[in-house]
XYZ file of C-alpha atoms in Angstrom:
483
model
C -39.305 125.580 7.547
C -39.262 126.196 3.779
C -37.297 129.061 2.050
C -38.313 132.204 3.105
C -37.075 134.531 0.260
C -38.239 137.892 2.433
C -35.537 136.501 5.149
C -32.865 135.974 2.226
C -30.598 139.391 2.003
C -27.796 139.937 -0.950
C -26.716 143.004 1.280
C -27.229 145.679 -0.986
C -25.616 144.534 -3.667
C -26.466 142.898 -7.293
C -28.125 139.037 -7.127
C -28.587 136.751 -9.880
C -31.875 135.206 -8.086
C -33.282 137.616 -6.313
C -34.143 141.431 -7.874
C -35.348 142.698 -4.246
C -36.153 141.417 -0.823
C -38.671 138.778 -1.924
C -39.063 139.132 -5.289
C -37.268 136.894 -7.886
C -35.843 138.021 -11.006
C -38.516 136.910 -14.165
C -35.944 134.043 -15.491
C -35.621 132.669 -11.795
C -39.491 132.822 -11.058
C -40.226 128.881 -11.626
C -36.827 128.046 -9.173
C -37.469 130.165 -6.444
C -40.973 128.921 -6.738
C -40.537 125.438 -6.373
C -37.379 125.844 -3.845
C -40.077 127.928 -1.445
C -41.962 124.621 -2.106
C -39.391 122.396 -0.569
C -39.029 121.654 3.105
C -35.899 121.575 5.311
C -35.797 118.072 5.329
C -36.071 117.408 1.589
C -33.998 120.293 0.502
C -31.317 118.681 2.945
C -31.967 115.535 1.144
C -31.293 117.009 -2.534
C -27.981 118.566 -0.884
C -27.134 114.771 0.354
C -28.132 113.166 -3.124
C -25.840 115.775 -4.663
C -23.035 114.703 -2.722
C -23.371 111.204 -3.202
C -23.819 111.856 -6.701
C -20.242 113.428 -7.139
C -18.436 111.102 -5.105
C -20.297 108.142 -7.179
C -19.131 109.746 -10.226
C -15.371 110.073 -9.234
C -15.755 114.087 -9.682
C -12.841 115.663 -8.149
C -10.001 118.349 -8.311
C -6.376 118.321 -7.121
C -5.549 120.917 -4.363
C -1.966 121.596 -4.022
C -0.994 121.863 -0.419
C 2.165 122.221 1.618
C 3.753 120.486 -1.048
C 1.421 117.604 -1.219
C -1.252 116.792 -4.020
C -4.773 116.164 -2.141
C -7.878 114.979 -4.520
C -10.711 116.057 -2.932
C -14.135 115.707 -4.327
C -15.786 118.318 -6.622
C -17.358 121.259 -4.495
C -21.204 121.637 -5.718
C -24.126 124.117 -4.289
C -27.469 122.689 -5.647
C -29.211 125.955 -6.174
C -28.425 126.839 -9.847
C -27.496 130.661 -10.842
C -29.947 131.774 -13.543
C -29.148 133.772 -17.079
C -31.645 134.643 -19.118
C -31.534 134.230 -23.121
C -32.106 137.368 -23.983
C -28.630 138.658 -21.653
C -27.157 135.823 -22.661
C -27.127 136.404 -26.579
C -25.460 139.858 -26.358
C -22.621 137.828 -24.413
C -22.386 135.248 -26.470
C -21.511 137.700 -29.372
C -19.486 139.698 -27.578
C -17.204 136.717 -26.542
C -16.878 135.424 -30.190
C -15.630 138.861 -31.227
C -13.166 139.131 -28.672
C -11.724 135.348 -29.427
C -11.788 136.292 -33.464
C -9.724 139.586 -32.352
C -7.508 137.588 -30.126
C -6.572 135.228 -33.108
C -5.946 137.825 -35.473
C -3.300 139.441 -33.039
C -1.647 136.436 -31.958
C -1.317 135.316 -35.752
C 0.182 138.948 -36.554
C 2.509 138.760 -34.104
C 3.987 135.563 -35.070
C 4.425 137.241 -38.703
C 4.189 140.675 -39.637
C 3.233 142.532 -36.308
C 1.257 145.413 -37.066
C -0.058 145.679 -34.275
C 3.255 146.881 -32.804
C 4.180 148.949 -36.312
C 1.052 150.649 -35.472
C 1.986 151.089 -31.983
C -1.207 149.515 -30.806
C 0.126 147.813 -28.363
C 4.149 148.643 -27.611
C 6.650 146.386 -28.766
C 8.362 146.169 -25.536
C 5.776 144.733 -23.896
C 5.924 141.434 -26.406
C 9.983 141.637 -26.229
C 9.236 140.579 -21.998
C 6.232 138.692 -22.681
C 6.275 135.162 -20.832
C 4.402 133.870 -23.705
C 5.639 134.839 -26.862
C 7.238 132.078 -28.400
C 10.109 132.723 -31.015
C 10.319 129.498 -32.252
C 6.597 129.896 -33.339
C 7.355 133.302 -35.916
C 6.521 132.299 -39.360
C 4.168 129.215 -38.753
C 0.450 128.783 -40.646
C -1.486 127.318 -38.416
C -5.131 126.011 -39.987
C -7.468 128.753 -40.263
C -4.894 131.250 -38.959
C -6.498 129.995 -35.661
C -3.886 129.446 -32.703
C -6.095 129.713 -29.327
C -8.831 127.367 -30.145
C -9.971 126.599 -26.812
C -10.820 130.211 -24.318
C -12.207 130.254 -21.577
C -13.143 133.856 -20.443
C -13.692 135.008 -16.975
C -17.512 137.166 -16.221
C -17.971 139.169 -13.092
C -21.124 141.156 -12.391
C -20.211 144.500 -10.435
C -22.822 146.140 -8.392
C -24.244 147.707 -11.929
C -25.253 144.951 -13.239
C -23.424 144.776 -15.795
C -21.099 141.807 -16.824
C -17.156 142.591 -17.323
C -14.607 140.600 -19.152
C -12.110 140.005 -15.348
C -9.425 137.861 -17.827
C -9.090 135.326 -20.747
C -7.637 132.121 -20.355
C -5.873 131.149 -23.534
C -3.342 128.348 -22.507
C -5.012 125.454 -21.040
C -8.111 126.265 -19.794
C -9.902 124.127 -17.187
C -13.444 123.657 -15.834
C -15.620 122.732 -18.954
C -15.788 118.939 -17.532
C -17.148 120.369 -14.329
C -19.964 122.508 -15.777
C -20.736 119.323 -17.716
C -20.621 117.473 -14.468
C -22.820 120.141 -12.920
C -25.419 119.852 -15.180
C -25.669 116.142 -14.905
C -25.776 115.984 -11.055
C -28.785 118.998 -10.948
C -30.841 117.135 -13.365
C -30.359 114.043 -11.463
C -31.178 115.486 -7.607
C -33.631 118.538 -9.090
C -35.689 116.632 -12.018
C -38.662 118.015 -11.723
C -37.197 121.548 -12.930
C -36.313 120.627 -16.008
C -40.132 119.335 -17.127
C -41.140 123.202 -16.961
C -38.061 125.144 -17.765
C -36.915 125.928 -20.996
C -33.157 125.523 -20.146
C -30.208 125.279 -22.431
C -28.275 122.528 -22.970
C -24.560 122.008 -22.098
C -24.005 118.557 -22.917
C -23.206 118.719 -26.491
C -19.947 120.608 -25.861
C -17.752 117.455 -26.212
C -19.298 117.071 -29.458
C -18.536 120.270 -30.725
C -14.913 120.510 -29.339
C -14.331 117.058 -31.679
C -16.009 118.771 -33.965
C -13.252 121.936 -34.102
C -10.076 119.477 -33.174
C -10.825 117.646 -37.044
C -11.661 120.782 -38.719
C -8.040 121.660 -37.776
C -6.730 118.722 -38.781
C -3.945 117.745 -41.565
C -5.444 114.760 -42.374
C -7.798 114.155 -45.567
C -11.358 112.425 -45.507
C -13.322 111.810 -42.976
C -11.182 109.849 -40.439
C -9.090 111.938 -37.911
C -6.911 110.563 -35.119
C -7.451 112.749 -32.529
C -5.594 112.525 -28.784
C -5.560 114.630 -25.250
C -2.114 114.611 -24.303
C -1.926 114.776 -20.536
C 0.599 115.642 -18.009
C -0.507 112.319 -15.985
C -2.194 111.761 -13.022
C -0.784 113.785 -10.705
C -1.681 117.446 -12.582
C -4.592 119.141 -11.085
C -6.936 118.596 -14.120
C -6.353 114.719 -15.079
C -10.034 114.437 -14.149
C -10.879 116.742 -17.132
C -8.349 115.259 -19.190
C -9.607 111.712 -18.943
C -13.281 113.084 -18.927
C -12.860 115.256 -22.326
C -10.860 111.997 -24.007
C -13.600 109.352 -22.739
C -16.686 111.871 -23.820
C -14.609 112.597 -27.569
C -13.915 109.225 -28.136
C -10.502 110.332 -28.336
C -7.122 108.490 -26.465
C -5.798 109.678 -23.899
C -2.077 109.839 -23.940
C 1.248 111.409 -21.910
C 4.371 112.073 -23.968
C 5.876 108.329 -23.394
C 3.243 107.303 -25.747
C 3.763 109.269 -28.587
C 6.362 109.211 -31.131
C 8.217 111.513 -33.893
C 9.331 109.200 -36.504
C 11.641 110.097 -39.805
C 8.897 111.336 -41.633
C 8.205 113.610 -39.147
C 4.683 112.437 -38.205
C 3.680 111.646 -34.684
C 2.312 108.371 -34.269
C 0.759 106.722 -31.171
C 1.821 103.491 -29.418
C -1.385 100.825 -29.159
C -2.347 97.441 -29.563
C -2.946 96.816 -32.913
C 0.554 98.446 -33.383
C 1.556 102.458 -34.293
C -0.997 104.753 -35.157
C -0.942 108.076 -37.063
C -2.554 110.893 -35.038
C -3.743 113.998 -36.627
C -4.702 116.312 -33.972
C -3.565 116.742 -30.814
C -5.253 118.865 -27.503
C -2.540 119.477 -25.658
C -2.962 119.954 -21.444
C 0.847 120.331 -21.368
C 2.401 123.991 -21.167
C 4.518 125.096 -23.870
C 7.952 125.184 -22.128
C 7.517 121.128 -21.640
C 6.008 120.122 -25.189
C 9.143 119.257 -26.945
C 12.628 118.342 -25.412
C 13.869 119.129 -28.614
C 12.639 122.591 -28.728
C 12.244 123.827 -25.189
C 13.201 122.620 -21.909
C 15.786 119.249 -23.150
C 14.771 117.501 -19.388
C 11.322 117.424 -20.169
C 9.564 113.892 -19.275
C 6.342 115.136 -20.140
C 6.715 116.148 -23.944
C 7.375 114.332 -26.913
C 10.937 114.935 -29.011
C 10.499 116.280 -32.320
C 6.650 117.442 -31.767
C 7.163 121.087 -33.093
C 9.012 119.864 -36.046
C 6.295 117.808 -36.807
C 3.266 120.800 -35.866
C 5.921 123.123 -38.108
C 5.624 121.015 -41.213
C 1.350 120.567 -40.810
C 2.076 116.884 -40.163
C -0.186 117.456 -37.331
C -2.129 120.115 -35.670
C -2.040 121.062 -31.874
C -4.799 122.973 -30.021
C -4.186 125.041 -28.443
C -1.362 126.398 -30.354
C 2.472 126.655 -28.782
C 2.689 130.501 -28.378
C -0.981 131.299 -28.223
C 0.141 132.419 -24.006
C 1.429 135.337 -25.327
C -2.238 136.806 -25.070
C -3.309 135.108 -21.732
C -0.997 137.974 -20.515
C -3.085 139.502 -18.267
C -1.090 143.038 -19.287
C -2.095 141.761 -22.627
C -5.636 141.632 -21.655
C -5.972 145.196 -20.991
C -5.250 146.305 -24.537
C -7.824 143.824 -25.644
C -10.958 146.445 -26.810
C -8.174 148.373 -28.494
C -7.292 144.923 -30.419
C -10.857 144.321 -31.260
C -11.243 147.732 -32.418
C -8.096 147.372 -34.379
C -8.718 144.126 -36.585
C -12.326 144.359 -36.718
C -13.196 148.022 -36.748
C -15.881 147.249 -33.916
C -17.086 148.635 -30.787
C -15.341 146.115 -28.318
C -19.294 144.242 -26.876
C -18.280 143.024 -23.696
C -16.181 145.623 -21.150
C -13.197 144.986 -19.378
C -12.954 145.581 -15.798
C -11.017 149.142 -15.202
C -7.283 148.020 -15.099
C -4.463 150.074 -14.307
C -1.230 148.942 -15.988
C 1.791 149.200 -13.714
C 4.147 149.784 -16.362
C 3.087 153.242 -16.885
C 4.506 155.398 -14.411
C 1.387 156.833 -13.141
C -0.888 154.157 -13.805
C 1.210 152.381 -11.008
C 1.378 155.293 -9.206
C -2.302 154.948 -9.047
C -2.420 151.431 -7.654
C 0.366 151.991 -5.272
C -1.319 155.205 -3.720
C -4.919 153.061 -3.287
C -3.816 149.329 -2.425
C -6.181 148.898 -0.034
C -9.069 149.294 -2.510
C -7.508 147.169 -5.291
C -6.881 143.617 -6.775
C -3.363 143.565 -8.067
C -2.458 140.423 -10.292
C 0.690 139.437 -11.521
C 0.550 138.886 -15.828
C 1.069 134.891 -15.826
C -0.114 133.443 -12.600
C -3.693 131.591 -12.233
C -5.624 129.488 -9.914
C -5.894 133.139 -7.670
C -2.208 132.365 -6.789
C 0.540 135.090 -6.003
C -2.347 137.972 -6.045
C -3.459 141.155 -3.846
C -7.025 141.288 -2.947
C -6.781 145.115 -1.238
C -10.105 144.938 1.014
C -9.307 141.908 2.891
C -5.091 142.070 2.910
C -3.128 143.059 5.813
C -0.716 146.141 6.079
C 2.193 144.177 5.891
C 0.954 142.302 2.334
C 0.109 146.223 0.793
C 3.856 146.824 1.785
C 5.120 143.342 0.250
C 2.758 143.732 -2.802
C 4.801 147.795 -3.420
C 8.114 146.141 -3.117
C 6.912 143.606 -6.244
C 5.463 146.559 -7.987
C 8.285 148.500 -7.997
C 10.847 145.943 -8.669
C 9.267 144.866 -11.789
C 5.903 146.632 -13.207
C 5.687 145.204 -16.454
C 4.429 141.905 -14.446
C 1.112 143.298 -12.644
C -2.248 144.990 -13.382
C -4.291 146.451 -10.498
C -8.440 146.726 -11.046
C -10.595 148.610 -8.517
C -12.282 145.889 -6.561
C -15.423 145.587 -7.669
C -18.738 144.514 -5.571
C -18.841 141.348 -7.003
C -22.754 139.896 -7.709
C -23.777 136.957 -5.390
C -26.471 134.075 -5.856
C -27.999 131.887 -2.857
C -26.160 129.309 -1.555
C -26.786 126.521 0.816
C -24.165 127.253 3.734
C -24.108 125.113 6.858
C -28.011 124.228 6.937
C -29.162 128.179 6.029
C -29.016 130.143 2.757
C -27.102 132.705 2.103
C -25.469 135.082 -0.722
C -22.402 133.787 -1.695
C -19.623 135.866 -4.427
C -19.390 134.077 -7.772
C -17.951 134.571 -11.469
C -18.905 133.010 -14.635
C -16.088 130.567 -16.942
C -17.816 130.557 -20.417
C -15.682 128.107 -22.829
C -15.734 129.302 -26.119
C -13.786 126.918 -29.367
C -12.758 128.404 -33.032
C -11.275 126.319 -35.263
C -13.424 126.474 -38.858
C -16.121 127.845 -36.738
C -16.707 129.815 -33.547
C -19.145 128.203 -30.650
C -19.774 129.427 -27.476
C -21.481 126.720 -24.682
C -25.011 128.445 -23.106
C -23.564 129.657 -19.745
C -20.438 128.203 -18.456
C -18.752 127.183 -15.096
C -20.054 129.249 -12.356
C -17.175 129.057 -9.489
C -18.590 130.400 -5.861
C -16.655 131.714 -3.226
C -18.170 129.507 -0.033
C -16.250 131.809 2.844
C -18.258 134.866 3.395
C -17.536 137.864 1.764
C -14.773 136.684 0.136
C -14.210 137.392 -3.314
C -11.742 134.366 -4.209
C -13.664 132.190 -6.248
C -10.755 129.569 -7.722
C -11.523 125.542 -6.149
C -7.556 126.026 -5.586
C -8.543 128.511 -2.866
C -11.546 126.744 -1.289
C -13.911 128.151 -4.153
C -17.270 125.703 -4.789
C -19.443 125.822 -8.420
C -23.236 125.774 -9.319
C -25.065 124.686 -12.372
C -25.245 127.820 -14.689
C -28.900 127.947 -16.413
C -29.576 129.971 -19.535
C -33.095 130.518 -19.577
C -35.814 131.524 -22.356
C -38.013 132.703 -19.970
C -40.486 133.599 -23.247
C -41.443 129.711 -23.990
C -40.739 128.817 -19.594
C-alpha cells in the first residue's frame, strides 16, 4: 500500500509537510506527490539504499556510553523536511544580524565593555562566565570577527513560528552531515531533484575556505590553512577529516604543529616545515595552548596564543568567543542586537526565564513540570530537565541545582515542538525535529540554504541531539515559484 496522507496525523500540532489531514503544504506538493506514488516495497527499497549508502560512505558519529566511545553509523530518515524560499529569506537575515550583533559584543567585551558600562547586560554575569577568557582582553582579531563559525538552533512551536532555542559559538558540529544528507537523498530519491527547484548545500566547504583566508595574516593569494583536531577518538573526527578533505586543507592534532622563535606556527610534512596561516580549531579553549591554559594539555600546541596574539596566524573560531555560547548569555541576545545595531531583533528567542533573578527562578521552580531547564555550558542535550517527560524525583534533583547555583541555568516553557513524517519501523509517522543552520563571517557573512535537521526517532520525545538517540533528514529550501 502506498502513502496514504489522509491516514498520516501530526496530532494537532504544527507539520512541516502536511498543512491538514491530507493536504500538503504548497512547497511540499511535488514530494508528497511522488511519495503517494511509491509502493511499500520500493519505498522500503529507497530506505535500504539509504542505509547502504551511509555505511558505504563511512558516515558516522561517536556515542559516548558507559564510559566507552561507540561509532555507530549516521542516523538518516529519507523523507526530506521542506522550507520554502520565501520563509527562508526572512531567516536567513535574521540569523546574519544576530551573528554581526554577537561579534560586536564579544569584541567589546574583550576591550572596552560597554555593554556592561551601559548595564546592558550585568557585569557579574561575565565576572562567572565559563567562557570569558582574560588572556584574550586587548586582542584585534581580523575584521573584529571572533565567532566565525555559528551554528544556531530553530524550533517551530505550535504557532508556526520559528524561535532562536540557542547559538552554538564554540565548535559547532553537524555541517558535514547536512552535506552528507544531501548527497545520500539525491542518490536514493533522483528523480526529485529533475522537477524541484531546490537549493544547494554543497558549496559550503567552499565558502568556509573562502572566510578561513579572508582572515588570514598572510599576503597574496596563497594561504596555509589547517583543521586542528582532537584525534580520532572525539565525537566529531568524522567532520573534522570531512571539512579538511572537502577544503583541501591538512588535517592536523597539536603533535604536528609547532611555535618556533619567530613566533609563527609551522606544520610538520614531507617536503619539510610549513608556515600555516589559518587555523580552524575543533579543540576547546582550555586545551589550545599548554603555555596559556591547562600546562598537561596533549592536545594543544605550546606557544599558539602567543603566536594568534601577535597576528602571526589567525584561529577560527576565536579563543574566548564561548563567552557568548552562554546559554544565560543567549537570553540577552535581542537586547544585544538592539544595542549595537539599533534593530528590531528578526528572529525570536524562545521565552527564557533566567534563574539568577530571584523571581525569574522562582518561576521555573514553582512550574518544573512544564519546563526545559538547561544548564549555561553543557551541549549534546546532556545534564538538562525536560519537565513533561521527567520524574518527581529529577524536578526535586533539578531544585537542589537551581538553588545551589542559579547563575548556571535558564528554564523555557516547553514548547509543542513542529514534527515532519518519518519512516518508523515499516509505517510513517510524525516525528519532533529542530533545524542547525551554519552560518560563517569572516570579511563576509553567509548563511547555507537550510541546515541540519536533527529528528527525535522515540515518540513524543522532544530530544533531538544523535548523542541521545536523535536521527537527521535532508533539509530542502524550496522556490516553490519556478517548482
Amino acid at each position: 500500500m502506498a502513502i496514504d496522507w489522509n491516514l498520516y496525523d501530526p496530532k494537532g500540532g504544527y507539520d512541516e509537510l502536511i498543512g491538514s489531514p491530507g493536504i500538503p503544504r504548497p512547497s511540499a506538493t511535488n514530494l508528497t506527490a511522488w511519495l503517494r506514488s511509491l509502493s511499500d516495497d520500493e519505498l522500503q527499497m529507497r530506505k535500504l539504499d539509504a542505509e547502504l549508502a551511509i555505511i558505504d560512505k563511512g558516515v558516522t558519529f561517536t556515542v559516548y556510553s558507559d564510559g566507552e566511545n561507540i561509532d555507530r553509523a549516521w542516523p538518516f530518515d529519507i523523507i526530506p523536511r521542506v522550507l520554502p524560499l520565501s520563509e527562508w529569506r526572512g531567516v536567513e537575515a535574521g540569523l546574519k544580524q544576530r551573528l554581526k550583533a554577537l561579534n560586536l559584543f564579544i569584541d567589546d567585551l574583550y576591550h572596552a565593555q560597554k555593554v556592561l558600562e551601559d548595564g546592558v547586560v550585568p557585569r557579574e554575569l561575565i565576572a562567572n562566565s565559563k567562557g570569558f577568557r582574560q588572556e584574550c582582553v586587548g586582542i584585534h582579531p581580523a575584521h573584529g570577527v571572533w565567532a566565525h563559525i555559528c551554528g544556531s538552533d530553530l524550533v517551530r512551536d505550535a504557532d508556526g513560528i520559528l524561535y532562536v532555542l540557542e547559538d552554538n559559538l564554540r565548535v559547532p558540529s553537524g555541517v558535514s552531515y547536512m552535506i552528507e544528507n544531501r548527497e545520500v537523498t539525491k542518490r536514493v530519491l533522483p528523480e526529485l531533484f529533475e522537477n524541484t527547484n531546490i537549493l544547494p548545500v554543497d558549496d559550503y566547504p567552499d565558502r568556509l575556505l573562502e572566510m578561513l583566508q579572508s582572515i588570514s595574516p598572510a599576503k597574496g593569494p596563497r594561504h596555509q590553512v589547517a583543521v586542528l583536531t582532537p584525534g580520532i577518538y572525539n565525537s566529531a573526527y568524522f567532520e573534522h577529516a570531512f571539512l579538511a578533505r572537502s577544503m583541501g586543507a591538512q588535517l592536523v592534532e597539536g603533535a604536528d604543529l609547532r611555535v618556533d622563535q619567530d613566533d609563527c606556527v609551522y606544520m610538520q610534512t614531507i617536503q619539510g616545515m610549513t608556515r600555516v596561516d589559518v587555523i580552524y580549531r575543533r579543540v576547546d579553549d582550555l586545551f589550545l595552548d599548554p603555555e596559556v591554559f591547562n600546562r598537561d594539555s596533549m592536545l594543544g600546541v605550546p606557544g599558539l596564543m602567543r603566536a594568534w596574539r601577535q597576528g602571526k596566524v589567525a584561529l577560527a573560531n576565536a579563543p574566548g568567543c564561548g563567552v557568548a555560547d552562554d546559554k544565560v548569555i543567549y537570553s540577552y541576545v535581542p537586547d544585544i542586537i538592539r544595542y549595537y545595531l539599533a534593530e528590531e531583533p528578526l528572529l525570536p528567542n524562545v521565552p527564557t526565564f533566567r534563574c539568577h533573578v530571584k523571581a525569574e527562578r522562582d518561576q521555573v521552580l514553582a512550574n518544573l513540570e512544564t519546563m526545559v531547564v538547561k544548564p549555561a555550558n553543557e551541549s549534546g542535550g546532556y545534564g538538562m530537565l525536560v519537565g513533561p517527560q521527567s520524574t518527581a524525583r529529577e524536578r526535586e534533583e533539578f531544585a537542589v541545582l537551581l538553588g545551589a547555583n542559579p547563575r548556571n541555568y535558564i528554564g523555557q516553557p516547553a514548547l509543542k515542538l513542529s514534527t515532519a513524517p518519518t519512516l518508523c519501523d515499516g509505517s510513517l509517522e510524525p516525528r519532533h525535529l529542530d533545524l542547525r543552520p551554519f552560518i560563517l563571517q569572516g570579511r563576509d557573512i553567509h548563511v547555507t540554504a537550510g541546515g541540519l535537521t536533527r529528528v527525535a526517532m522515540k515518540r513524543g520525545s522532544l530530544v533531538v541531539n544523535s548523542s541521545q538517540g536523535g536521527g537527521s533528514k535532508d533539509t530542502w529550501v524550496v522556490d516553490s515559484e519556478i517548482a
